[in-house]
Coordinates of N, CA and C and ligand atoms in Angstrom, one line a residue:
X10 N 19.3 7.8 -14.6 CA 19.8 7.1 -13.4 C 21.0 6.3 -13.7
X11 N 22.1 6.5 -13.0 CA 23.3 5.6 -13.3 C 22.9 4.2 -12.9
X12 N 22.6 3.9 -11.7 CA 22.1 2.6 -11.3 C 20.6 2.6 -11.0
X13 N 19.9 1.6 -11.4 CA 18.4 1.7 -11.3 C 18.0 1.8 -9.8
X14 N 17.2 2.7 -9.5 CA 16.7 2.9 -8.2 C 15.7 1.9 -7.9
X15 N 15.6 1.5 -6.6 CA 14.5 0.6 -6.2 C 13.3 1.3 -5.7
X16 N 12.1 1.0 -6.2 CA 10.9 1.7 -5.8 C 9.9 0.6 -5.2
X17 N 9.3 0.9 -4.1 CA 8.3 0.1 -3.5 C 7.0 0.7 -3.6
X18 N 6.0 -0.1 -4.1 CA 4.6 0.4 -4.3 C 3.7 -0.6 -3.5
X19 N 3.1 0.0 -2.5 CA 2.2 -0.9 -1.7 C 0.8 -0.9 -2.4
X20 N 0.1 -2.1 -2.3 CA -1.2 -2.2 -2.9 C -1.1 -2.2 -4.5
X21 N -0.1 -3.0 -5.0 CA 0.2 -3.0 -6.4 C -0.5 -4.1 -7.2
X22 N -1.4 -4.8 -6.6 CA -2.1 -5.9 -7.2 C -3.1 -5.5 -8.2
X23 N -3.7 -4.3 -8.0 CA -4.8 -3.8 -8.9 C -4.9 -2.3 -8.8
X24 N -5.8 -1.8 -9.7 CA -6.1 -0.4 -9.6 C -4.9 0.6 -9.8
X25 N -5.0 1.6 -9.0 CA -4.0 2.7 -9.1 C -2.5 2.1 -8.8
X26 N -2.4 1.3 -7.8 CA -1.1 0.8 -7.5 C -0.5 0.0 -8.6
X27 N -1.3 -0.8 -9.2 CA -0.8 -1.7 -10.4 C -0.3 -0.8 -11.5
X28 N -1.0 0.3 -11.8 CA -0.6 1.2 -12.8 C 0.7 2.0 -12.5
X29 N 0.8 2.3 -11.2 CA 2.0 3.0 -10.7 C 3.2 2.0 -10.9
X30 N 3.1 0.8 -10.4 CA 4.2 -0.2 -10.5 C 4.6 -0.4 -12.0
X31 N 3.6 -0.5 -12.9 CA 4.0 -0.7 -14.3 C 4.7 0.5 -14.8
X32 N 4.2 1.7 -14.5 CA 4.9 3.0 -15.0 C 6.3 3.1 -14.5
X33 N 6.5 2.8 -13.2 CA 7.9 3.0 -12.6 C 8.8 1.9 -13.2
X34 N 8.3 0.7 -13.5 CA 9.1 -0.3 -14.1 C 9.5 0.2 -15.5
X35 N 8.5 0.7 -16.2 CA 8.8 1.2 -17.6 C 9.8 2.4 -17.6
X36 N 9.8 3.1 -16.5 CA 10.8 4.3 -16.4 C 12.2 3.8 -16.0
X37 N 12.3 2.5 -15.7 CA 13.7 2.0 -15.4 C 14.0 1.7 -13.9
X38 N 13.0 1.9 -13.0 CA 13.2 1.5 -11.6 C 13.1 0.0 -11.5
X39 N 13.8 -0.5 -10.5 CA 13.5 -1.9 -10.1 C 12.4 -1.8 -9.1
X40 N 11.3 -2.4 -9.4 CA 10.0 -2.2 -8.7 C 9.6 -3.4 -7.8
X41 N 9.3 -3.1 -6.5 CA 8.7 -4.1 -5.7 C 7.3 -3.7 -5.5
X42 N 6.3 -4.6 -5.8 CA 4.9 -4.3 -5.6 C 4.3 -5.2 -4.6
X43 N 3.4 -4.7 -3.8 CA 2.9 -5.6 -2.7 C 1.4 -6.0 -3.0
X44 N 1.1 -7.2 -2.5 CA -0.3 -7.6 -2.4 C -0.6 -8.3 -1.1
X45 N -1.8 -8.5 -0.7 CA -2.1 -9.1 0.6 C -2.0 -10.7 0.5
X46 N -2.0 -11.2 -0.7 CA -2.0 -12.7 -0.8 C -0.8 -13.2 -1.6
X47 N -0.5 -14.5 -1.4 CA 0.6 -15.1 -2.2 C 0.3 -15.0 -3.7
X48 N -1.0 -15.3 -4.0 CA -1.4 -15.4 -5.4 C -1.2 -14.0 -6.0
X49 N -1.6 -12.9 -5.3 CA -1.5 -11.6 -5.7 C -0.1 -11.2 -6.0
X50 N 0.8 -11.6 -5.0 CA 2.2 -11.3 -5.1 C 2.8 -12.0 -6.4
X51 N 2.5 -13.2 -6.6 CA 3.0 -14.0 -7.7 C 2.5 -13.3 -9.0
X52 N 1.3 -12.8 -9.1 CA 0.8 -12.2 -10.3 C 1.6 -10.9 -10.5
X53 N 1.9 -10.2 -9.5 CA 2.7 -8.9 -9.7 C 4.1 -9.3 -10.3
X54 N 4.7 -10.3 -9.7 CA 6.1 -10.7 -10.2 C 6.0 -11.0 -11.7
X55 N 4.9 -11.7 -12.0 CA 4.7 -12.1 -13.4 C 4.4 -10.9 -14.3
X56 N 3.6 -10.0 -13.8 CA 3.2 -8.9 -14.7 C 4.4 -7.9 -14.9
X57 N 5.2 -7.7 -13.8 CA 6.3 -6.7 -13.9 C 7.5 -7.3 -14.7
X58 N 7.7 -8.7 -14.5 CA 8.7 -9.3 -15.3 C 10.1 -9.3 -14.6
X59 N 11.1 -9.7 -15.3 CA 12.4 -9.8 -14.7 C 13.0 -8.5 -14.1
X60 N 13.6 -8.7 -13.0 CA 14.2 -7.5 -12.3 C 13.3 -6.8 -11.4
X61 N 12.1 -7.3 -11.2 CA 11.1 -6.7 -10.3 C 10.6 -7.8 -9.4
X62 N 9.7 -7.4 -8.5 CA 9.3 -8.4 -7.5 C 7.9 -8.1 -6.9
X63 N 7.1 -9.1 -6.8 CA 5.8 -9.1 -6.1 C 6.0 -9.7 -4.7
X64 N 5.5 -9.1 -3.7 CA 5.8 -9.6 -2.4 C 4.5 -9.4 -1.5
X65 N 4.3 -10.3 -0.6 CA 3.1 -10.2 0.3 C 3.4 -9.2 1.4
X66 N 2.4 -8.3 1.6 CA 2.5 -7.4 2.7 C 1.1 -7.0 3.2
X67 N 0.9 -7.1 4.5 CA -0.3 -6.5 5.0 C 0.1 -5.3 5.9
X68 N -0.3 -4.2 5.5 CA 0.2 -3.0 6.2 C -0.4 -2.8 7.6
X69 N -1.3 -3.7 8.0 CA -1.9 -3.7 9.3 C -1.0 -4.5 10.3
X70 N 0.1 -5.1 9.8 CA 0.9 -5.9 10.7 C 2.4 -5.5 10.5
X71 N 3.0 -5.1 11.6 CA 4.4 -4.7 11.6 C 5.3 -5.9 11.2
X72 N 4.9 -7.1 11.6 CA 5.7 -8.3 11.2 C 5.7 -8.5 9.7
X73 N 4.5 -8.4 9.2 CA 4.3 -8.6 7.7 C 5.1 -7.6 7.0
X74 N 5.1 -6.3 7.4 CA 5.8 -5.3 6.7 C 7.3 -5.6 6.8
X75 N 7.8 -6.0 8.0 CA 9.2 -6.3 8.2 C 9.6 -7.4 7.3
X76 N 8.8 -8.5 7.2 CA 9.2 -9.6 6.3 C 9.2 -9.2 4.9
X77 N 8.3 -8.4 4.5 CA 8.2 -7.9 3.1 C 9.4 -7.0 2.7
X78 N 9.8 -6.1 3.6 CA 10.9 -5.2 3.4 C 12.2 -6.0 3.3
X79 N 12.3 -7.0 4.2 CA 13.5 -7.9 4.1 C 13.6 -8.6 2.8
X80 N 12.5 -9.1 2.3 CA 12.5 -9.8 1.0 C 12.9 -8.8 -0.2
X81 N 12.4 -7.6 -0.1 CA 12.7 -6.6 -1.1 C 14.2 -6.3 -1.1
X82 N 14.7 -6.0 0.1 CA 16.1 -5.7 0.3 C 17.0 -6.8 -0.3
X83 N 16.7 -8.1 0.0 CA 17.5 -9.2 -0.4 C 17.4 -9.3 -2.0
X84 N 16.2 -9.1 -2.5 CA 16.1 -9.4 -4.0 C 16.5 -8.2 -4.9
X85 N 16.2 -7.0 -4.4 CA 16.4 -5.8 -5.3 C 17.3 -4.8 -4.7
X86 N 17.4 -4.7 -3.4 CA 18.3 -3.7 -2.8 C 17.4 -2.7 -2.0
X87 N 17.9 -1.6 -1.5 CA 17.2 -0.7 -0.6 C 16.3 0.2 -1.4
X88 N 15.0 0.2 -1.1 CA 14.1 1.2 -1.7 C 14.4 2.6 -1.3
X89 N 14.5 3.5 -2.4 CA 14.7 4.9 -2.1 C 13.4 5.7 -2.6
X90 N 12.5 5.0 -3.2 CA 11.2 5.5 -3.6 C 10.2 4.6 -2.9
X91 N 9.2 5.2 -2.2 CA 8.1 4.4 -1.7 C 6.8 5.1 -2.1
X92 N 5.9 4.4 -2.6 CA 4.6 4.9 -2.9 C 3.6 4.2 -2.0
X93 N 3.1 4.9 -1.0 CA 2.2 4.4 0.0 C 0.8 4.5 -0.6
X94 N 0.4 3.4 -1.3 CA -0.8 3.5 -2.0 C -1.9 2.5 -1.4
X95 N -1.5 1.5 -0.7 CA -2.5 0.6 -0.1 C -3.6 1.3 0.6
X96 N -4.8 1.0 0.4 CA -5.9 1.7 1.1 C -7.2 1.0 0.9
X97 N -8.1 1.3 1.8 CA -9.5 0.7 1.8 C -10.5 1.7 2.1
X98 N -11.8 1.4 1.8 CA -12.9 2.1 2.3 C -13.8 1.1 3.0
X99 N -14.5 1.6 4.0 CA -15.6 0.9 4.7 C -16.7 1.9 5.0
X100 N -17.5 2.2 4.0 CA -18.4 3.3 4.1 C -19.6 3.1 5.0
X101 N -20.0 4.1 5.7 CA -21.3 4.0 6.4 C -21.5 5.4 7.0
X102 N -22.8 5.7 7.2 CA -23.1 7.0 7.8 C -22.7 6.9 9.3
X103 N -22.2 8.0 9.9 CA -21.6 8.0 11.2 C -22.6 7.3 12.2
X104 N -23.9 7.6 12.1 CA -24.8 7.0 13.1 C -24.7 5.5 13.1
X105 N -24.4 4.9 11.9 CA -24.4 3.5 11.8 C -23.0 2.9 11.8
X106 N -22.0 3.7 11.8 CA -20.6 3.2 11.6 C -20.2 2.4 12.8
X107 N -19.7 1.2 12.6 CA -19.3 0.4 13.7 C -17.8 0.8 14.1
X108 N -17.4 0.4 15.3 CA -16.1 0.7 15.8 C -15.1 0.0 14.9
X109 N -15.5 -1.2 14.4 CA -14.6 -2.0 13.5 C -14.4 -1.3 12.2
X110 N -15.5 -0.7 11.6 CA -15.4 0.0 10.3 C -14.4 1.2 10.5
X111 N -14.6 1.9 11.6 CA -13.8 3.1 11.9 C -12.3 2.6 12.0
X112 N -12.1 1.6 12.8 CA -10.7 1.2 13.1 C -10.0 0.6 12.0
X113 N -10.7 -0.2 11.2 CA -10.0 -0.9 10.1 C -9.5 0.1 9.0
X114 N -10.3 1.1 8.8 CA -9.9 2.1 7.8 C -8.7 3.0 8.3
X115 N -8.8 3.4 9.5 CA -7.7 4.1 10.1 C -6.4 3.3 10.2
X116 N -6.6 2.0 10.6 CA -5.4 1.1 10.7 C -4.7 0.9 9.4
X117 N -5.5 0.7 8.3 CA -4.9 0.4 7.0 C -4.3 1.7 6.4
X118 N -5.2 2.7 6.3 CA -4.8 3.9 5.5 C -3.8 4.8 6.3
X119 N -3.9 4.9 7.6 CA -3.1 5.8 8.3 C -2.0 5.1 9.1
X120 N -2.3 4.2 9.9 CA -1.3 3.5 10.7 C -0.3 2.7 9.7
X121 N -0.9 2.3 8.6 CA 0.0 1.6 7.6 C 1.1 2.4 7.1
X122 N 0.8 3.7 7.0 CA 1.8 4.7 6.5 C 3.0 4.7 7.5
X123 N 2.7 4.7 8.8 CA 3.8 4.7 9.8 C 4.6 3.4 9.7
X124 N 3.9 2.3 9.6 CA 4.6 1.0 9.6 C 5.5 0.8 8.4
X125 N 5.1 1.3 7.2 CA 5.9 1.1 6.0 C 7.0 2.2 5.9
X126 N 6.7 3.4 6.3 CA 7.6 4.5 6.0 C 8.8 4.5 7.0
X127 N 8.5 4.3 8.2 CA 9.6 4.5 9.2 C 10.8 3.6 9.0
X128 N 10.6 2.3 8.7 CA 11.8 1.5 8.5 C 12.6 1.8 7.2
X129 N 11.9 2.6 6.3 CA 12.6 2.9 5.0 C 13.5 4.2 5.1
X130 N 13.2 4.9 6.2 CA 13.9 6.3 6.2 C 15.4 6.1 6.3
X131 N 15.9 5.2 7.1 CA 17.4 5.0 7.3 C 18.1 4.9 5.9
X132 N 17.5 4.0 5.1 CA 18.2 3.7 3.8 C 18.2 4.9 2.9
X133 N 17.1 5.7 3.0 CA 17.0 6.9 2.1 C 18.0 8.0 2.7
X134 N 18.1 8.1 4.0 CA 19.1 9.0 4.6 C 20.5 8.7 4.2
X135 N 20.8 7.4 4.2 CA 22.2 6.9 3.8 C 22.4 7.3 2.3
X136 N 21.4 7.1 1.5 CA 21.5 7.4 0.1 C 21.5 8.9 -0.2
X137 N 21.1 9.7 0.8 CA 20.9 11.1 0.7 C 20.0 11.4 -0.5
X138 N 19.1 10.5 -0.7 CA 18.0 10.7 -1.7 C 16.8 9.9 -1.3
X139 N 15.7 10.4 -1.5 CA 14.5 9.7 -1.2 C 13.2 10.4 -1.7
X140 N 12.3 9.6 -2.1 CA 11.0 10.1 -2.6 C 9.9 9.3 -1.9
X141 N 9.2 10.0 -1.0 CA 8.0 9.3 -0.3 C 6.8 9.9 -0.9
X142 N 5.9 9.1 -1.5 CA 4.7 9.6 -2.1 C 3.5 8.9 -1.5
X143 N 2.7 9.6 -0.9 CA 1.6 9.1 -0.2 C 0.2 9.3 -0.9
X144 N -0.6 8.3 -1.0 CA -1.8 8.5 -1.7 C -2.9 8.9 -0.8
X145 N -3.4 10.1 -0.9 CA -4.5 10.6 -0.2 C -5.8 10.5 -1.0
X146 N -6.7 11.4 -0.9 CA -7.9 11.4 -1.7 C -8.5 12.8 -1.7
X147 N -9.3 13.1 -2.7 CA -10.0 14.3 -2.7 C -11.0 14.4 -1.5
X148 N -11.3 13.2 -1.0 CA -12.3 13.2 0.1 C -11.7 13.8 1.4
X149 N -10.4 13.8 1.5 CA -9.7 14.4 2.7 C -10.2 15.9 2.8
X150 N -10.3 16.6 1.7 CA -10.6 18.1 1.8 C -12.1 18.3 1.5
X151 N -12.6 17.6 0.6 CA -14.0 17.8 0.1 C -15.0 17.2 1.1
X152 N -14.6 16.1 1.7 CA -15.5 15.4 2.6 C -16.5 14.6 1.7
X153 N -17.2 13.7 2.3 CA -18.3 12.9 1.6 C -19.1 12.2 2.6
X154 N -20.4 12.4 2.6 CA -21.3 11.7 3.5 C -21.1 10.2 3.4
X155 N -20.9 9.6 4.5 CA -20.7 8.1 4.6 C -19.3 7.7 4.6
X156 N -18.4 8.7 4.6 CA -17.0 8.4 4.5 C -16.2 9.1 5.6
X157 N -16.7 9.3 6.8 CA -16.0 10.0 7.8 C -14.7 9.3 8.2
X158 N -14.8 8.0 8.3 CA -13.6 7.2 8.6 C -12.5 7.4 7.5
X159 N -12.9 7.3 6.3 CA -12.0 7.5 5.1 C -11.4 8.9 5.1
X160 N -12.3 9.9 5.2 CA -11.8 11.3 5.2 C -10.8 11.6 6.3
X161 N -11.1 11.0 7.5 CA -10.2 11.2 8.6 C -8.8 10.5 8.3
X162 N -8.9 9.3 7.7 CA -7.7 8.6 7.5 C -6.8 9.3 6.4
X163 N -7.4 9.9 5.5 CA -6.7 10.6 4.4 C -6.3 12.0 4.8
X164 N -7.1 12.7 5.7 CA -6.6 14.0 6.2 C -5.3 13.7 7.0
X165 N -5.2 12.6 7.7 CA -4.0 12.3 8.5 C -2.9 12.1 7.5
X166 N -3.1 11.5 6.4 CA -2.0 11.2 5.4 C -1.4 12.6 5.0
X167 N -2.3 13.6 4.8 CA -1.8 14.9 4.3 C -1.0 15.6 5.4
X168 N -1.5 15.5 6.6 CA -0.7 16.1 7.8 C 0.6 15.4 8.0
X169 N 0.6 14.1 7.9 CA 1.9 13.3 8.1 C 2.9 13.8 7.0
X170 N 2.4 14.0 5.8 CA 3.2 14.4 4.6 C 3.9 15.7 4.9
X171 N 3.2 16.7 5.4 CA 3.8 18.0 5.7 C 4.8 17.9 6.8
X172 N 4.5 17.1 7.9 CA 5.4 17.1 9.0 C 6.7 16.3 8.7
X173 N 6.5 15.2 8.0 CA 7.7 14.4 7.7 C 8.6 15.1 6.7
X174 N 8.0 15.9 5.8 CA 8.8 16.7 4.8 C 9.7 17.6 5.5
X175 N 9.3 18.2 6.6 CA 10.2 19.1 7.4 C 11.3 18.4 8.1
X176 N 11.0 17.1 8.5 CA 12.0 16.4 9.2 C 13.2 15.9 8.3
X177 N 12.9 15.6 7.1 CA 13.9 14.9 6.3 C 14.3 15.6 5.0
X178 N 13.8 16.9 4.9 CA 14.2 17.7 3.7 C 15.7 17.9 3.6
X179 N 16.4 18.1 4.7 CA 17.8 18.4 4.6 C 18.6 17.2 4.2
X180 N 18.0 16.0 4.1 CA 18.7 14.8 3.7 C 18.4 14.4 2.2
X181 N 17.8 15.4 1.5 CA 17.6 15.1 0.1 C 16.3 14.2 -0.1
X182 N 15.5 14.1 0.9 CA 14.3 13.3 0.8 C 13.1 14.2 0.7
X183 N 12.3 14.0 -0.4 CA 11.0 14.7 -0.5 C 9.9 13.8 -0.1
X184 N 8.9 14.5 0.5 CA 7.7 13.8 0.9 C 6.4 14.5 0.4
X185 N 5.7 13.9 -0.5 CA 4.5 14.5 -1.1 C 3.3 13.6 -1.0
X186 N 2.2 14.1 -1.2 CA 1.0 13.3 -1.3 C 0.3 13.7 -2.6
X187 N -0.5 12.7 -3.1 CA -1.4 13.0 -4.2 C -2.8 12.8 -3.7
X188 N -3.7 13.6 -4.3 CA -5.1 13.4 -3.9 C -6.0 13.2 -5.1
X189 N -6.1 11.9 -5.5 CA -6.9 11.6 -6.7 C -8.4 11.9 -6.4
X190 N -9.1 12.3 -7.5 CA -10.6 12.3 -7.4 C -11.1 10.9 -7.7
X191 N -12.1 10.8 -8.6 CA -12.7 9.5 -8.9 C -11.9 8.9 -10.1
X192 N -11.3 7.8 -9.8 CA -10.5 7.1 -10.8 C -11.1 5.7 -11.0
X193 N -11.1 5.3 -12.3 CA -11.7 4.0 -12.6 C -10.9 2.9 -12.1
X194 N -11.4 2.3 -10.9 CA -10.8 1.1 -10.3 C -11.9 0.3 -9.7
X195 N -11.5 -0.8 -9.1 CA -12.6 -1.6 -8.4 C -13.2 -0.8 -7.3
X196 N -12.4 0.1 -6.7 CA -13.0 0.9 -5.5 C -14.2 1.7 -6.0
X197 N -14.1 2.3 -7.2 CA -15.1 3.2 -7.7 C -16.2 2.4 -8.5
X198 N -15.8 1.2 -8.9 CA -16.8 0.3 -9.6 C -17.9 -0.1 -8.6
X199 N -17.6 -0.1 -7.3 CA -18.5 -0.5 -6.3 C -19.6 0.6 -6.1
X200 N -19.4 1.8 -6.7 CA -20.5 2.8 -6.6 C -21.7 2.5 -7.5
X201 N -22.9 2.9 -7.0 CA -24.0 2.5 -7.9 C -24.1 3.6 -9.0
X202 N -24.9 3.2 -10.1 CA -24.9 4.0 -11.3 C -25.4 5.4 -11.1
X203 N -26.4 5.6 -10.3 CA -26.9 6.9 -10.0 C -25.9 7.8 -9.4
X204 N -25.2 7.3 -8.4 CA -24.1 8.1 -7.8 C -23.0 8.4 -8.8
X205 N -22.7 7.4 -9.6 CA -21.6 7.6 -10.6 C -22.0 8.8 -11.6
X206 N -23.2 8.8 -12.0 CA -23.7 9.8 -12.9 C -23.7 11.2 -12.3
X207 N -24.1 11.3 -11.1 CA -24.1 12.5 -10.3 C -22.7 13.1 -10.1
X208 N -21.8 12.1 -9.8 CA -20.4 12.5 -9.6 C -19.8 13.1 -10.9
X209 N -20.1 12.4 -12.0 CA -19.5 12.7 -13.3 C -19.9 14.1 -13.7
X210 N -21.2 14.5 -13.4 CA -21.6 15.8 -13.8 C -21.0 16.9 -13.0
X211 N -20.4 16.5 -11.8 CA -19.7 17.5 -11.0 C -18.2 17.7 -11.4
X212 N -17.7 16.9 -12.3 CA -16.3 16.9 -12.6 C -16.1 17.8 -13.9
X213 N -15.3 18.8 -13.8 CA -15.1 19.8 -14.9 C -14.8 19.0 -16.2
X214 N -13.9 18.0 -16.1 CA -13.5 17.3 -17.3 C -14.6 16.3 -17.8
X215 N -15.6 16.1 -17.0 CA -16.8 15.3 -17.4 C -16.5 13.8 -17.4
X216 N -15.5 13.3 -16.7 CA -15.2 11.9 -16.7 C -14.4 11.5 -15.5
X217 N -14.4 10.2 -15.2 CA -13.5 9.7 -14.2 C -12.1 9.7 -14.7
X218 N -11.1 9.6 -13.9 CA -9.7 9.6 -14.3 C -9.3 8.2 -14.6
X219 N -8.1 8.0 -15.3 CA -7.6 6.7 -15.5 C -6.4 6.5 -14.5
X220 N -6.2 5.2 -14.1 CA -5.1 4.9 -13.2 C -3.8 5.3 -13.8
X221 N -3.7 5.2 -15.1 CA -2.4 5.6 -15.8 C -2.1 7.1 -15.7
X222 N -3.2 7.9 -15.5 CA -3.0 9.3 -15.4 C -2.4 9.6 -14.0
X223 N -2.9 8.9 -13.0 CA -2.3 9.0 -11.6 C -0.9 8.5 -11.6
X224 N -0.6 7.4 -12.3 CA 0.7 6.9 -12.4 C 1.7 7.9 -13.0
X225 N 1.3 8.6 -14.0 CA 2.2 9.6 -14.6 C 2.6 10.7 -13.6
X226 N 1.6 11.1 -12.7 CA 1.9 12.1 -11.7 C 2.9 11.5 -10.7
X227 N 2.7 10.3 -10.3 CA 3.6 9.7 -9.3 C 5.0 9.6 -9.9
X228 N 5.1 9.2 -11.2 CA 6.4 9.0 -11.8 C 7.1 10.4 -11.8
X229 N 6.4 11.5 -12.1 CA 7.0 12.8 -12.0 C 7.5 13.1 -10.6
X230 N 6.7 12.9 -9.6 CA 7.1 13.2 -8.2 C 8.3 12.3 -7.8
X231 N 8.5 11.2 -8.4 CA 9.6 10.3 -8.0 C 10.9 10.7 -8.8
X232 N 10.8 11.6 -9.8 CA 11.9 11.9 -10.6 C 12.8 12.9 -10.0
X233 N 14.0 13.1 -10.6 CA 14.9 14.1 -10.2 C 14.3 15.5 -10.5
X234 N 13.5 15.6 -11.5 CA 12.9 16.9 -11.9 C 11.9 17.4 -10.8
X235 N 11.5 16.6 -9.9 CA 10.5 17.0 -8.9 C 11.3 17.3 -7.6
X236 N 12.6 17.5 -7.7 CA 13.4 17.6 -6.5 C 13.2 18.8 -5.6
X237 N 12.5 19.8 -6.1 CA 12.2 21.0 -5.3 C 10.8 21.1 -4.8
X238 N 10.1 20.0 -4.9 CA 8.7 19.9 -4.4 C 8.6 19.0 -3.2
X239 N 8.2 19.6 -2.1 CA 8.1 18.7 -0.9 C 7.0 19.3 0.0
X240 N 6.4 18.4 0.7 CA 5.3 18.7 1.7 C 4.0 19.0 1.1
X241 N 3.9 18.8 -0.2 CA 2.7 19.2 -1.0 C 1.7 18.1 -1.1
X242 N 0.5 18.4 -1.3 CA -0.6 17.4 -1.7 C -1.0 17.9 -3.1
X243 N -0.8 17.1 -4.1 CA -1.1 17.5 -5.4 C -2.5 16.9 -5.8
X244 N -3.4 17.7 -6.2 CA -4.7 17.2 -6.6 C -4.7 16.7 -8.0
X245 N -5.4 15.6 -8.2 CA -5.6 15.0 -9.6 C -7.0 14.5 -9.7
X246 N -7.9 15.5 -10.0 CA -9.3 15.1 -9.8 C -10.2 15.6 -11.0
X247 N -9.6 16.0 -12.1 CA -10.4 16.5 -13.2 C -11.2 17.7 -13.0
X248 N -10.9 18.4 -11.9 CA -11.7 19.7 -11.6 C -12.9 19.4 -10.8
X249 N -12.9 18.3 -10.1 CA -14.1 18.0 -9.2 C -14.0 18.9 -8.0
X250 N -12.8 19.2 -7.5 CA -12.7 20.0 -6.4 C -11.4 20.8 -6.5
X251 N -11.5 22.2 -6.5 CA -10.4 23.0 -6.8 C -10.0 23.7 -5.5
X252 N -8.8 23.5 -5.0 CA -8.3 24.0 -3.7 C -8.2 25.5 -3.8
Ligands
NAP164 P1 -8.2 -1.0 -5.1 O1 -8.4 -1.2 -6.5 O2 -9.3 -1.4 -4.1 O3 -6.8 -1.7 -4.6 C1 -6.4 -1.6 -3.3 C2 -5.0 -2.1 -3.1 O4 -4.6 -2.0 -1.7 C3 -4.9 -3.6 -3.5 O5 -3.7 -3.8 -4.1 C4 -5.0 -4.3 -2.2 O6 -4.3 -5.5 -2.1 C5 -4.3 -3.3 -1.3 N1 -4.6 -3.5 0.1 C6 -5.8 -3.5 0.7 N2 -5.7 -3.7 2.0 C7 -4.4 -3.8 2.3 C8 -3.6 -4.1 3.5 N3 -4.2 -4.3 4.7 N4 -2.3 -4.2 3.4 C9 -1.7 -4.0 2.2 N5 -2.3 -3.8 1.0 C10 -3.7 -3.7 1.1 O7 -7.9 0.5 -4.7 P2 -7.6 1.8 -5.7 O8 -8.9 2.4 -6.1 O9 -6.5 1.4 -6.7 O10 -7.0 2.8 -4.6 C11 -5.6 2.8 -4.3 C12 -5.3 4.0 -3.4 O11 -5.8 5.2 -4.0 C13 -6.0 3.9 -2.1 O12 -5.2 4.5 -1.1 C14 -7.3 4.8 -2.2 O13 -7.7 5.3 -1.0 C15 -6.8 5.8 -3.1 N6 -7.8 6.6 -3.9 C16 -8.5 5.9 -4.9 C17 -9.4 6.6 -5.6 C18 -10.3 6.0 -6.7 O14 -11.1 6.7 -7.2 N7 -10.1 4.7 -7.0 C19 -9.6 8.0 -5.4 C20 -8.8 8.6 -4.4 C21 -7.9 7.9 -3.7 P3 -5.1 -6.9 -2.4 O15 -5.4 -6.9 -3.9 O16 -4.2 -8.0 -2.0 O17 -6.4 -6.9 -1.6

């Protein structure tokens, strides 16, 4: 890269997003990582070091997204890489799922994608370069009892990816999704031991993935070398589910 590109990673305070932010910083991007709290944002600034930024963003709020994007623009410049990673689960069987559990997962995982991506498109079009990388999940295709809200939210992420890829391809912007299987983070640490064992035995590679393995895939999709891949959802699940 002649001049360092600016990359925005949502949900970079921990787990997969933190690993992605670290990897992109190591690869020479100027990285903005988001957290939902001031403390989380400050910790990101500290962890990434000079030339990078931690910023508060709640993807459920258009105002919060606008304020964060303004701060990134002022400090680092226009992002041409965005990793839409922020996401939550609120598991329950459908019979017991509250409207609130349904709505909060859709609002964060799906509507958040709209709120963050739309305002970034103009800058990417102007640069005639862009990489939009959306974090889905193996659950979008495989399904999982107790996760109808989450599966719906991630299925939407994959459909969005295919549609937007067709809108912006002629401008040099690629749009892809990744669908991780079970990755060792706080999200999967919440699973009970019996479930974890059962899941592990269904994974061809016999283990959960590491966040740094997901980060390596994202770094590739962000690179020049991935310039002819768009509209795809790339599985990274250790052989848990083969499309
Ligand atoms: P995690 O450890 O629970 O971290 C979630 C991140 O999202 C945190 O940085 C959190 O910020 C942020 N976040 C939560 N709500 C937000 C909101 N309203 N606005 C902005 N940011 C918000 O999760 P993870 O396991 O790393 O998962 C990251 C992504 O990968 C998610 O999209 C998840 O669905 C997907 N995924 C994970 C797995 C897995 O096995 N872990 C598998 C497949 C897909 P705070 O720290 O400030 O709360």
